[in-house]
Amino acid sequence: PDPKALLTALLPWSTGDAARLDELAPERVEVPSGSRIRIDYADPAQPVLAVKLQELFGLTDTPRIAGARVPLLVHLLSPAGRPAAVTADLKSFWAEGYRSVRAELRGRYPKHPWPEDPATAEPTRRTKAAQDRDLKR
């Protein structure tokens, strides 16, 4: 069950209360690529953001909710949408874990960008060829 839906159904909300709930526990969070990704609240103590790794390029800190008090557990997905890594510390992942994930997935997904420094790379939902076509337009 969706905890937010339960709260909304059980409590008498004013418009301001509902807006505050959306602010503290949003249904979705916007990532650097521009996508709005749904947050999974199945475990309310550890909300999960499952997102393709390339969509977070350029983001140095872990996304947070609840007034920036609660870090999301980030499930980093391959271009095919399969789990590649899990982290609650994106900065450490970029510095330490990304190299091995990059080495493993770069050969399997050669059409997608795998920059040396993901913390400064351009986020994307697209393949390298699609990005190049966009730049030529």
Protein backbone atom coordinates (compact mmCIF):
# COMPACT_ATOMS: atom_id res chain seq x y z
CA PRO A 1 0.00 0.00 0.00
CA ASP A 2 1.03 3.55 -0.70
CA PRO A 3 1.65 5.32 2.65
CA LYS A 4 0.84 8.70 1.12
CA ALA A 5 -2.52 7.46 -0.18
CA LEU A 6 -3.29 6.03 3.27
CA LEU A 7 -2.48 9.32 4.97
CA THR A 8 -4.49 11.30 2.47
CA ALA A 9 -7.49 9.02 2.96
CA LEU A 10 -7.33 8.95 6.77
CA LEU A 11 -6.64 12.53 7.71
CA PRO A 12 -8.73 15.64 7.13
CA TRP A 13 -6.42 17.66 4.92
CA SER A 14 -6.66 21.29 4.17
CA THR A 15 -5.15 22.45 0.88
CA GLY A 16 -2.05 23.66 2.74
CA ASP A 17 -1.57 20.33 4.52
CA ALA A 18 -1.77 18.38 1.28
CA ALA A 19 0.77 20.70 -0.34
CA ARG A 20 3.07 20.29 2.66
CA LEU A 21 2.80 16.49 2.40
CA ASP A 22 3.71 16.71 -1.29
CA GLU A 23 6.70 18.86 -0.36
CA LEU A 24 7.95 16.51 2.39
CA ALA A 25 7.11 13.19 0.72
CA PRO A 26 6.83 13.85 -3.01
CA GLU A 27 5.50 11.16 -5.33
CA ARG A 28 8.29 11.92 -7.81
CA VAL A 29 11.64 13.67 -7.83
CA GLU A 30 13.18 15.43 -10.80
CA VAL A 31 16.65 14.13 -11.72
CA PRO A 32 19.32 16.04 -13.68
CA SER A 33 18.20 14.58 -17.04
CA GLY A 34 14.82 16.24 -16.54
CA SER A 35 12.92 13.01 -15.90
CA ARG A 36 10.53 12.91 -12.99
CA ILE A 37 11.12 9.55 -11.31
CA ARG A 38 8.65 7.95 -8.89
CA ILE A 39 9.87 7.35 -5.33
CA ASP A 40 9.12 3.92 -3.86
CA TYR A 41 7.89 4.23 -0.27
CA ALA A 42 7.41 0.47 0.30
CA ASP A 43 9.82 0.87 3.23
CA PRO A 44 8.97 4.31 4.65
CA ALA A 45 12.19 4.32 6.67
CA GLN A 46 14.23 4.02 3.45
CA PRO A 47 12.50 5.47 0.36
CA VAL A 48 13.98 4.28 -2.93
CA LEU A 49 14.70 6.11 -6.16
CA ALA A 50 15.33 3.66 -9.03
CA VAL A 51 16.84 5.56 -11.95
CA LYS A 52 19.10 4.91 -14.92
CA LEU A 53 22.66 5.78 -13.99
CA GLN A 54 23.19 8.18 -16.93
CA GLU A 55 20.26 10.31 -15.78
CA LEU A 56 22.17 11.26 -12.61
CA PHE A 57 25.40 12.40 -14.29
CA GLY A 58 26.38 15.77 -12.89
CA LEU A 59 24.61 15.22 -9.57
CA THR A 60 27.15 15.13 -6.76
CA ASP A 61 24.89 14.68 -3.74
CA THR A 62 22.29 12.05 -3.02
CA PRO A 63 18.72 13.27 -3.63
CA ARG A 64 16.84 13.95 -0.39
CA ILE A 65 13.26 14.44 0.72
CA ALA A 66 11.54 15.60 3.92
CA GLY A 67 13.13 19.02 3.90
CA ALA A 68 16.50 17.51 2.88
CA ARG A 69 16.59 15.39 6.04
CA VAL A 70 16.03 11.97 4.42
CA PRO A 71 18.43 10.69 1.75
CA LEU A 72 16.90 8.43 -0.87
CA LEU A 73 18.37 4.98 -1.38
CA VAL A 74 19.37 5.20 -5.04
CA HIS A 75 19.08 2.08 -7.18
CA LEU A 76 21.27 2.87 -10.18
CA LEU A 77 19.99 1.06 -13.25
CA SER A 78 21.71 0.01 -16.45
CA PRO A 79 20.41 1.40 -19.76
CA ALA A 80 18.21 -1.72 -19.93
CA GLY A 81 16.67 -0.86 -16.56
CA ARG A 82 18.45 -3.61 -14.63
CA PRO A 83 20.04 -2.92 -11.22
CA ALA A 84 23.73 -2.00 -11.53
CA ALA A 85 24.43 -0.58 -8.05
CA VAL A 86 22.71 0.65 -4.90
CA THR A 87 23.90 3.62 -2.86
CA ALA A 88 22.77 6.07 -0.23
CA ASP A 89 25.92 8.14 -0.88
CA LEU A 90 26.10 9.23 -4.51
CA LYS A 91 29.28 11.26 -4.01
CA SER A 92 31.16 8.18 -2.74
CA PHE A 93 29.71 6.04 -5.53
CA TRP A 94 30.99 8.41 -8.22
CA ALA A 95 34.43 8.48 -6.53
CA GLU A 96 34.78 4.78 -5.72
CA GLY A 97 32.14 2.44 -7.13
CA TYR A 98 31.45 3.93 -10.55
CA ARG A 99 34.73 2.75 -12.12
CA SER A 100 33.89 -0.92 -11.67
CA VAL A 101 30.28 -0.46 -12.81
CA ARG A 102 31.53 1.50 -15.82
CA ALA A 103 34.05 -1.24 -16.67
CA GLU A 104 31.38 -3.91 -16.46
CA LEU A 105 28.60 -2.13 -18.37
CA ARG A 106 30.52 -0.10 -20.94
CA GLY A 107 31.11 -3.15 -23.14
CA ARG A 108 27.55 -4.38 -22.74
CA TYR A 109 26.01 -0.99 -23.55
CA PRO A 110 28.46 0.72 -25.94
CA LYS A 111 25.79 3.02 -27.40
CA HIS A 112 25.42 4.81 -24.07
CA PRO A 113 27.79 7.37 -22.55
CA TRP A 114 30.23 6.17 -19.87
CA PRO A 115 32.34 9.24 -19.03
CA GLU A 116 35.50 9.11 -16.95
CA ASP A 117 34.08 11.72 -14.54
CA PRO A 118 30.31 11.24 -14.13
CA ALA A 119 30.07 13.99 -11.50
CA THR A 120 30.79 16.60 -14.18
CA ALA A 121 29.21 14.84 -17.19
CA GLU A 122 25.99 15.89 -18.93
CA PRO A 123 22.99 13.83 -17.72
CA THR A 124 20.98 12.02 -20.38
CA ARG A 125 18.16 9.58 -21.09
CA ARG A 126 19.49 8.97 -24.59
CA THR A 127 22.18 7.05 -26.45
CA LYS A 128 25.34 8.78 -27.69
CA ALA A 129 24.02 8.75 -31.28
CA ALA A 130 20.72 10.36 -30.27
CA GLN A 131 22.61 13.02 -28.30
CA ASP A 132 24.80 13.75 -31.34
CA ARG A 133 21.72 14.08 -33.57
CA ASP A 134 20.19 16.53 -31.10
CA LEU A 135 23.36 18.65 -31.14
CA LYS A 136 23.33 18.85 -34.95
CA ARG A 137 19.77 20.21 -35.03
